[in-house]
Amino acid sequence: MIIINKSGYLKYKSLKFRCALGKAGIGKKKKEGDNITPKGIYKILKVYFRKDRIKKFKSKFKLIPIKKNLGWCDDPKSQNYNKQIKLPDKFNYERLYRNDNIYDIICVLNYNTNPTISNKGSAIFIHIKKGQYKSTSGCIALGKSDLLKLLSQINNETKIKIY
């Protein structure tokens, strides 16, 4: 089991990595945009990556290349809320193909996915950190080499405990 706590570290077996968390810390996520990293036990559902930037890496996950037209709906009014979408879209979304590198690898957690509840929070990912572990909007962010190392050792049954 991967353990992530408010100290800003992710632990898995003998690995220990610094990580960034939501601006409002870890807690019970109440609504979209509250900047909370949701407390709970999760799994990684999907792993997306930028094929043009990450040439190859070892993983037991099915790896999904990020194309220029991929987005993630974060608009509670949309029937596609908290789901991958094709762009453009008339509702609000996050673009997955970005100029910066934070979404070069995206691990989608099963937060608010089954069922998806409108306005409960969306796009809870593990992704690459920004700068010196700048806080996120609710995601967990790791250094690129740390995330690659973690992905080489876990699978879709590995649980993630955030507390």
mmCIF file with all atom_site columns, C-alpha atoms in Angstrom:
data_model
loop_
_atom_site.group_PDB
_atom_site.id
_atom_site.type_symbol
_atom_site.label_atom_id
_atom_site.label_alt_id
_atom_site.label_comp_id
_atom_site.label_asym_id
_atom_site.label_entity_id
_atom_site.label_seq_id
_atom_site.pdbx_PDB_ins_code
_atom_site.Cartn_x
_atom_site.Cartn_y
_atom_site.Cartn_z
_atom_site.occupancy
_atom_site.B_iso_or_equiv
_atom_site.pdbx_formal_charge
_atom_site.auth_seq_id
_atom_site.auth_comp_id
_atom_site.auth_asym_id
_atom_site.auth_atom_id
_atom_site.pdbx_PDB_model_num
ATOM 1   C CA . MET A 1 1   ? 0.000   0.000  0.000   1.00 0.00 ? 1   MET A CA 1
ATOM 2   C CA . ILE A 1 2   ? 1.169   3.499  -0.860  1.00 0.00 ? 2   ILE A CA 1
ATOM 3   C CA . ILE A 1 3   ? 0.892   5.880  2.092   1.00 0.00 ? 3   ILE A CA 1
ATOM 4   C CA . ILE A 1 4   ? 0.524   9.644  1.631   1.00 0.00 ? 4   ILE A CA 1
ATOM 5   C CA . ASN A 1 5   ? 0.077   11.899 4.649   1.00 0.00 ? 5   ASN A CA 1
ATOM 6   C CA . LYS A 1 6   ? 0.058   15.591 5.473   1.00 0.00 ? 6   LYS A CA 1
ATOM 7   C CA . SER A 1 7   ? 3.826   15.626 6.010   1.00 0.00 ? 7   SER A CA 1
ATOM 8   C CA . GLY A 1 8   ? 4.248   15.826 2.227   1.00 0.00 ? 8   GLY A CA 1
ATOM 9   C CA . TYR A 1 9   ? 5.807   12.414 1.694   1.00 0.00 ? 9   TYR A CA 1
ATOM 10  C CA . LEU A 1 10  ? 4.697   9.375  -0.255  1.00 0.00 ? 10  LEU A CA 1
ATOM 11  C CA . LYS A 1 11  ? 5.889   6.006  1.071   1.00 0.00 ? 11  LYS A CA 1
ATOM 12  C CA . TYR A 1 12  ? 5.792   2.643  -0.675  1.00 0.00 ? 12  TYR A CA 1
ATOM 13  C CA . LYS A 1 13  ? 7.777   -0.305 0.696   1.00 0.00 ? 13  LYS A CA 1
ATOM 14  C CA . SER A 1 14  ? 11.362  1.001  0.972   1.00 0.00 ? 14  SER A CA 1
ATOM 15  C CA . LEU A 1 15  ? 10.663  4.062  -1.205  1.00 0.00 ? 15  LEU A CA 1
ATOM 16  C CA . LYS A 1 16  ? 10.041  7.489  0.287   1.00 0.00 ? 16  LYS A CA 1
ATOM 17  C CA . PHE A 1 17  ? 9.438   10.499 -1.962  1.00 0.00 ? 17  PHE A CA 1
ATOM 18  C CA . ARG A 1 18  ? 8.639   14.107 -1.245  1.00 0.00 ? 18  ARG A CA 1
ATOM 19  C CA . CYS A 1 19  ? 5.307   15.151 -2.776  1.00 0.00 ? 19  CYS A CA 1
ATOM 20  C CA . ALA A 1 20  ? 3.116   18.211 -3.179  1.00 0.00 ? 20  ALA A CA 1
ATOM 21  C CA . LEU A 1 21  ? -0.496  18.171 -1.986  1.00 0.00 ? 21  LEU A CA 1
ATOM 22  C CA . GLY A 1 22  ? -3.547  20.388 -2.388  1.00 0.00 ? 22  GLY A CA 1
ATOM 23  C CA . LYS A 1 23  ? -3.267  24.013 -1.236  1.00 0.00 ? 23  LYS A CA 1
ATOM 24  C CA . ALA A 1 24  ? -5.886  23.292 1.476   1.00 0.00 ? 24  ALA A CA 1
ATOM 25  C CA . GLY A 1 25  ? -4.135  20.092 2.618   1.00 0.00 ? 25  GLY A CA 1
ATOM 26  C CA . ILE A 1 26  ? -5.632  16.621 3.044   1.00 0.00 ? 26  ILE A CA 1
ATOM 27  C CA . GLY A 1 27  ? -9.220  16.283 4.200   1.00 0.00 ? 27  GLY A CA 1
ATOM 28  C CA . LYS A 1 28  ? -12.801 15.486 3.307   1.00 0.00 ? 28  LYS A CA 1
ATOM 29  C CA . LYS A 1 29  ? -13.343 16.932 -0.141  1.00 0.00 ? 29  LYS A CA 1
ATOM 30  C CA . LYS A 1 30  ? -16.566 18.895 -0.142  1.00 0.00 ? 30  LYS A CA 1
ATOM 31  C CA . LYS A 1 31  ? -16.789 20.470 -3.601  1.00 0.00 ? 31  LYS A CA 1
ATOM 32  C CA . GLU A 1 32  ? -15.135 21.214 -6.912  1.00 0.00 ? 32  GLU A CA 1
ATOM 33  C CA . GLY A 1 33  ? -12.343 23.754 -6.559  1.00 0.00 ? 33  GLY A CA 1
ATOM 34  C CA . ASP A 1 34  ? -11.831 23.475 -2.783  1.00 0.00 ? 34  ASP A CA 1
ATOM 35  C CA . ASN A 1 35  ? -8.096  22.648 -3.257  1.00 0.00 ? 35  ASN A CA 1
ATOM 36  C CA . ILE A 1 36  ? -8.312  19.669 -0.885  1.00 0.00 ? 36  ILE A CA 1
ATOM 37  C CA . THR A 1 37  ? -6.469  16.410 -1.528  1.00 0.00 ? 37  THR A CA 1
ATOM 38  C CA . PRO A 1 38  ? -9.187  13.878 -0.667  1.00 0.00 ? 38  PRO A CA 1
ATOM 39  C CA . LYS A 1 39  ? -8.657  11.625 2.345   1.00 0.00 ? 39  LYS A CA 1
ATOM 40  C CA . GLY A 1 40  ? -9.367  7.947  1.640   1.00 0.00 ? 40  GLY A CA 1
ATOM 41  C CA . ILE A 1 41  ? -8.150  4.748  0.008   1.00 0.00 ? 41  ILE A CA 1
ATOM 42  C CA . TYR A 1 42  ? -7.840  4.732  -3.779  1.00 0.00 ? 42  TYR A CA 1
ATOM 43  C CA . LYS A 1 43  ? -6.395  2.907  -6.760  1.00 0.00 ? 43  LYS A CA 1
ATOM 44  C CA . ILE A 1 44  ? -4.945  4.133  -10.029 1.00 0.00 ? 44  ILE A CA 1
ATOM 45  C CA . LEU A 1 45  ? -7.459  3.611  -12.838 1.00 0.00 ? 45  LEU A CA 1
ATOM 46  C CA . LYS A 1 46  ? -5.457  4.839  -15.835 1.00 0.00 ? 46  LYS A CA 1
ATOM 47  C CA . VAL A 1 47  ? -2.007  6.147  -16.685 1.00 0.00 ? 47  VAL A CA 1
ATOM 48  C CA . TYR A 1 48  ? -1.618  8.746  -19.432 1.00 0.00 ? 48  TYR A CA 1
ATOM 49  C CA . PHE A 1 49  ? 1.723   9.953  -20.780 1.00 0.00 ? 49  PHE A CA 1
ATOM 50  C CA . ARG A 1 50  ? 3.230   12.333 -23.341 1.00 0.00 ? 50  ARG A CA 1
ATOM 51  C CA . LYS A 1 51  ? 4.806   10.005 -25.888 1.00 0.00 ? 51  LYS A CA 1
ATOM 52  C CA . ASP A 1 52  ? 6.843   12.873 -27.358 1.00 0.00 ? 52  ASP A CA 1
ATOM 53  C CA . ARG A 1 53  ? 8.445   13.667 -23.968 1.00 0.00 ? 53  ARG A CA 1
ATOM 54  C CA . ILE A 1 54  ? 8.554   10.341 -22.102 1.00 0.00 ? 54  ILE A CA 1
ATOM 55  C CA . LYS A 1 55  ? 10.175  7.904  -24.501 1.00 0.00 ? 55  LYS A CA 1
ATOM 56  C CA . LYS A 1 56  ? 9.744   4.679  -22.566 1.00 0.00 ? 56  LYS A CA 1
ATOM 57  C CA . PHE A 1 57  ? 9.225   3.559  -19.035 1.00 0.00 ? 57  PHE A CA 1
ATOM 58  C CA . LYS A 1 58  ? 8.509   0.385  -17.157 1.00 0.00 ? 58  LYS A CA 1
ATOM 59  C CA . SER A 1 59  ? 4.967   -0.015 -15.892 1.00 0.00 ? 59  SER A CA 1
ATOM 60  C CA . LYS A 1 60  ? 2.393   -2.752 -15.374 1.00 0.00 ? 60  LYS A CA 1
ATOM 61  C CA . PHE A 1 61  ? -0.365  -0.298 -16.330 1.00 0.00 ? 61  PHE A CA 1
ATOM 62  C CA . LYS A 1 62  ? -1.779  0.064  -19.806 1.00 0.00 ? 62  LYS A CA 1
ATOM 63  C CA . LEU A 1 63  ? -0.218  3.351  -20.914 1.00 0.00 ? 63  LEU A CA 1
ATOM 64  C CA . ILE A 1 64  ? -2.432  5.808  -22.797 1.00 0.00 ? 64  ILE A CA 1
ATOM 65  C CA . PRO A 1 65  ? -0.685  8.391  -25.007 1.00 0.00 ? 65  PRO A CA 1
ATOM 66  C CA . ILE A 1 66  ? -1.881  11.976 -24.457 1.00 0.00 ? 66  ILE A CA 1
ATOM 67  C CA . LYS A 1 67  ? -3.034  13.515 -27.714 1.00 0.00 ? 67  LYS A CA 1
ATOM 68  C CA . LYS A 1 68  ? -3.499  17.231 -28.351 1.00 0.00 ? 68  LYS A CA 1
ATOM 69  C CA . ASN A 1 69  ? -7.293  16.903 -28.241 1.00 0.00 ? 69  ASN A CA 1
ATOM 70  C CA . LEU A 1 70  ? -7.530  15.201 -24.832 1.00 0.00 ? 70  LEU A CA 1
ATOM 71  C CA . GLY A 1 71  ? -9.072  16.947 -21.863 1.00 0.00 ? 71  GLY A CA 1
ATOM 72  C CA . TRP A 1 72  ? -10.640 16.170 -18.497 1.00 0.00 ? 72  TRP A CA 1
ATOM 73  C CA . CYS A 1 73  ? -14.073 17.625 -17.741 1.00 0.00 ? 73  CYS A CA 1
ATOM 74  C CA . ASP A 1 74  ? -14.228 19.562 -14.461 1.00 0.00 ? 74  ASP A CA 1
ATOM 75  C CA . ASP A 1 75  ? -17.594 21.215 -15.079 1.00 0.00 ? 75  ASP A CA 1
ATOM 76  C CA . PRO A 1 76  ? -20.317 19.949 -12.689 1.00 0.00 ? 76  PRO A CA 1
ATOM 77  C CA . LYS A 1 77  ? -22.976 20.908 -15.273 1.00 0.00 ? 77  LYS A CA 1
ATOM 78  C CA . SER A 1 78  ? -21.641 18.404 -17.818 1.00 0.00 ? 78  SER A CA 1
ATOM 79  C CA . GLN A 1 79  ? -22.742 14.776 -18.125 1.00 0.00 ? 79  GLN A CA 1
ATOM 80  C CA . ASN A 1 80  ? -19.020 14.057 -18.664 1.00 0.00 ? 80  ASN A CA 1
ATOM 81  C CA . TYR A 1 81  ? -17.999 15.537 -15.296 1.00 0.00 ? 81  TYR A CA 1
ATOM 82  C CA . ASN A 1 82  ? -14.788 13.928 -13.981 1.00 0.00 ? 82  ASN A CA 1
ATOM 83  C CA . LYS A 1 83  ? -14.205 12.032 -17.223 1.00 0.00 ? 83  LYS A CA 1
ATOM 84  C CA . GLN A 1 84  ? -11.771 12.160 -20.121 1.00 0.00 ? 84  GLN A CA 1
ATOM 85  C CA . ILE A 1 85  ? -13.169 14.148 -23.055 1.00 0.00 ? 85  ILE A CA 1
ATOM 86  C CA . LYS A 1 86  ? -12.157 15.141 -26.572 1.00 0.00 ? 86  LYS A CA 1
ATOM 87  C CA . LEU A 1 87  ? -11.554 18.828 -27.166 1.00 0.00 ? 87  LEU A CA 1
ATOM 88  C CA . PRO A 1 88  ? -12.943 21.286 -27.887 1.00 0.00 ? 88  PRO A CA 1
ATOM 89  C CA . ASP A 1 89  ? -15.893 20.991 -25.513 1.00 0.00 ? 89  ASP A CA 1
ATOM 90  C CA . LYS A 1 90  ? -18.540 23.527 -24.533 1.00 0.00 ? 90  LYS A CA 1
ATOM 91  C CA . PHE A 1 91  ? -18.088 22.810 -20.816 1.00 0.00 ? 91  PHE A CA 1
ATOM 92  C CA . ASN A 1 92  ? -15.088 23.697 -18.608 1.00 0.00 ? 92  ASN A CA 1
ATOM 93  C CA . TYR A 1 93  ? -12.163 21.303 -18.781 1.00 0.00 ? 93  TYR A CA 1
ATOM 94  C CA . GLU A 1 94  ? -8.490  20.788 -18.089 1.00 0.00 ? 94  GLU A CA 1
ATOM 95  C CA . ARG A 1 95  ? -6.294  20.317 -21.134 1.00 0.00 ? 95  ARG A CA 1
ATOM 96  C CA . LEU A 1 96  ? -4.155  17.175 -20.713 1.00 0.00 ? 96  LEU A CA 1
ATOM 97  C CA . TYR A 1 97  ? -1.686  18.092 -23.488 1.00 0.00 ? 97  TYR A CA 1
ATOM 98  C CA . ARG A 1 98  ? 0.137   21.041 -21.905 1.00 0.00 ? 98  ARG A CA 1
ATOM 99  C CA . ASN A 1 99  ? 3.149   23.223 -22.628 1.00 0.00 ? 99  ASN A CA 1
ATOM 100 C CA . ASP A 1 100 ? 4.585   22.673 -19.148 1.00 0.00 ? 100 ASP A CA 1
ATOM 101 C CA . ASN A 1 101 ? 5.591   19.188 -18.028 1.00 0.00 ? 101 ASN A CA 1
ATOM 102 C CA . ILE A 1 102 ? 3.283   18.533 -15.065 1.00 0.00 ? 102 ILE A CA 1
ATOM 103 C CA . TYR A 1 103 ? 0.960   16.341 -17.136 1.00 0.00 ? 103 TYR A CA 1
ATOM 104 C CA . ASP A 1 104 ? 3.689   14.437 -18.991 1.00 0.00 ? 104 ASP A CA 1
ATOM 105 C CA . ILE A 1 105 ? 2.573   11.526 -16.770 1.00 0.00 ? 105 ILE A CA 1
ATOM 106 C CA . ILE A 1 106 ? -0.919  11.415 -15.254 1.00 0.00 ? 106 ILE A CA 1
ATOM 107 C CA . CYS A 1 107 ? -2.180  8.684  -12.935 1.00 0.00 ? 107 CYS A CA 1
ATOM 108 C CA . VAL A 1 108 ? -5.956  8.949  -12.569 1.00 0.00 ? 108 VAL A CA 1
ATOM 109 C CA . LEU A 1 109 ? -7.220  7.993  -9.105  1.00 0.00 ? 109 LEU A CA 1
ATOM 110 C CA . ASN A 1 110 ? -10.641 6.429  -8.593  1.00 0.00 ? 110 ASN A CA 1
ATOM 111 C CA . TYR A 1 111 ? -11.878 9.438  -6.626  1.00 0.00 ? 111 TYR A CA 1
ATOM 112 C CA . ASN A 1 112 ? -15.531 10.309 -7.396  1.00 0.00 ? 112 ASN A CA 1
ATOM 113 C CA . THR A 1 113 ? -15.721 7.858  -10.295 1.00 0.00 ? 113 THR A CA 1
ATOM 114 C CA . ASN A 1 114 ? -18.281 5.202  -9.407  1.00 0.00 ? 114 ASN A CA 1
ATOM 115 C CA . PRO A 1 115 ? -20.710 6.817  -9.179  1.00 0.00 ? 115 PRO A CA 1
ATOM 116 C CA . THR A 1 116 ? -19.609 10.284 -10.241 1.00 0.00 ? 116 THR A CA 1
ATOM 117 C CA . ILE A 1 117 ? -21.323 12.897 -8.070  1.00 0.00 ? 117 ILE A CA 1
ATOM 118 C CA . SER A 1 118 ? -21.622 16.342 -9.619  1.00 0.00 ? 118 SER A CA 1
ATOM 119 C CA . ASN A 1 119 ? -19.534 19.040 -7.888  1.00 0.00 ? 119 ASN A CA 1
ATOM 120 C CA . LYS A 1 120 ? -17.818 16.578 -5.474  1.00 0.00 ? 120 LYS A CA 1
ATOM 121 C CA . GLY A 1 121 ? -14.415 17.123 -7.102  1.00 0.00 ? 121 GLY A CA 1
ATOM 122 C CA . SER A 1 122 ? -12.720 15.995 -10.278 1.00 0.00 ? 122 SER A CA 1
ATOM 123 C CA . ALA A 1 123 ? -9.352  15.347 -11.887 1.00 0.00 ? 123 ALA A CA 1
ATOM 124 C CA . ILE A 1 124 ? -7.648  13.934 -8.796  1.00 0.00 ? 124 ILE A CA 1
ATOM 125 C CA . PHE A 1 125 ? -4.366  12.773 -10.290 1.00 0.00 ? 125 PHE A CA 1
ATOM 126 C CA . ILE A 1 126 ? -0.840  11.842 -9.364  1.00 0.00 ? 126 ILE A CA 1
ATOM 127 C CA . HIS A 1 127 ? 1.333   13.869 -11.734 1.00 0.00 ? 127 HIS A CA 1
ATOM 128 C CA . ILE A 1 128 ? 4.721   15.584 -12.025 1.00 0.00 ? 128 ILE A CA 1
ATOM 129 C CA . LYS A 1 129 ? 5.496   18.369 -9.559  1.00 0.00 ? 129 LYS A CA 1
ATOM 130 C CA . LYS A 1 130 ? 5.670   22.018 -10.507 1.00 0.00 ? 130 LYS A CA 1
ATOM 131 C CA . GLY A 1 131 ? 8.811   23.873 -9.427  1.00 0.00 ? 131 GLY A CA 1
ATOM 132 C CA . GLN A 1 132 ? 9.896   23.233 -5.855  1.00 0.00 ? 132 GLN A CA 1
ATOM 133 C CA . TYR A 1 133 ? 6.876   21.100 -4.904  1.00 0.00 ? 133 TYR A CA 1
ATOM 134 C CA . LYS A 1 134 ? 4.364   23.903 -5.407  1.00 0.00 ? 134 LYS A CA 1
ATOM 135 C CA . SER A 1 135 ? 0.988   22.969 -3.914  1.00 0.00 ? 135 SER A CA 1
ATOM 136 C CA . THR A 1 136 ? -1.724  21.660 -6.237  1.00 0.00 ? 136 THR A CA 1
ATOM 137 C CA . SER A 1 137 ? -5.468  22.064 -6.688  1.00 0.00 ? 137 SER A CA 1
ATOM 138 C CA . GLY A 1 138 ? -5.995  18.715 -4.922  1.00 0.00 ? 138 GLY A CA 1
ATOM 139 C CA . CYS A 1 139 ? -3.687  16.330 -6.782  1.00 0.00 ? 139 CYS A CA 1
ATOM 140 C CA . ILE A 1 140 ? -0.535  14.618 -5.541  1.00 0.00 ? 140 ILE A CA 1
ATOM 141 C CA . ALA A 1 141 ? 2.612   15.727 -7.398  1.00 0.00 ? 141 ALA A CA 1
ATOM 142 C CA . LEU A 1 142 ? 5.976   13.949 -7.442  1.00 0.00 ? 142 LEU A CA 1
ATOM 143 C CA . GLY A 1 143 ? 9.339   14.538 -9.054  1.00 0.00 ? 143 GLY A CA 1
ATOM 144 C CA . LYS A 1 144 ? 9.454   12.969 -12.534 1.00 0.00 ? 144 LYS A CA 1
ATOM 145 C CA . SER A 1 145 ? 12.108  10.360 -11.678 1.00 0.00 ? 145 SER A CA 1
ATOM 146 C CA . ASP A 1 146 ? 10.257  9.487  -8.457  1.00 0.00 ? 146 ASP A CA 1
ATOM 147 C CA . LEU A 1 147 ? 6.975   8.989  -10.313 1.00 0.00 ? 147 LEU A CA 1
ATOM 148 C CA . LEU A 1 148 ? 8.682   6.808  -12.936 1.00 0.00 ? 148 LEU A CA 1
ATOM 149 C CA . LYS A 1 149 ? 10.308  4.697  -10.204 1.00 0.00 ? 149 LYS A CA 1
ATOM 150 C CA . LEU A 1 150 ? 6.984   4.313  -8.374  1.00 0.00 ? 150 LEU A CA 1
ATOM 151 C CA . LEU A 1 151 ? 5.148   3.279  -11.556 1.00 0.00 ? 151 LEU A CA 1
ATOM 152 C CA . SER A 1 152 ? 7.773   0.592  -12.222 1.00 0.00 ? 152 SER A CA 1
ATOM 153 C CA . GLN A 1 153 ? 6.906   -1.094 -8.910  1.00 0.00 ? 153 GLN A CA 1
ATOM 154 C CA . ILE A 1 154 ? 3.123   -0.875 -8.565  1.00 0.00 ? 154 ILE A CA 1
ATOM 155 C CA . ASN A 1 155 ? 0.096   -2.218 -10.433 1.00 0.00 ? 155 ASN A CA 1
ATOM 156 C CA . ASN A 1 156 ? -3.656  -1.624 -10.677 1.00 0.00 ? 156 ASN A CA 1
ATOM 157 C CA . GLU A 1 157 ? -4.233  -3.545 -7.428  1.00 0.00 ? 157 GLU A CA 1
ATOM 158 C CA . THR A 1 158 ? -1.902  -1.323 -5.395  1.00 0.00 ? 158 THR A CA 1
ATOM 159 C CA . LYS A 1 159 ? -3.912  0.706  -2.908  1.00 0.00 ? 159 LYS A CA 1
ATOM 160 C CA . ILE A 1 160 ? -3.163  4.326  -2.078  1.00 0.00 ? 160 ILE A CA 1
ATOM 161 C CA . LYS A 1 161 ? -4.026  5.576  1.402   1.00 0.00 ? 161 LYS A CA 1
ATOM 162 C CA . ILE A 1 162 ? -4.254  9.353  1.778   1.00 0.00 ? 162 ILE A CA 1
ATOM 163 C CA . TYR A 1 163 ? -4.730  10.589 5.347   1.00 0.00 ? 163 TYR A CA 1
#
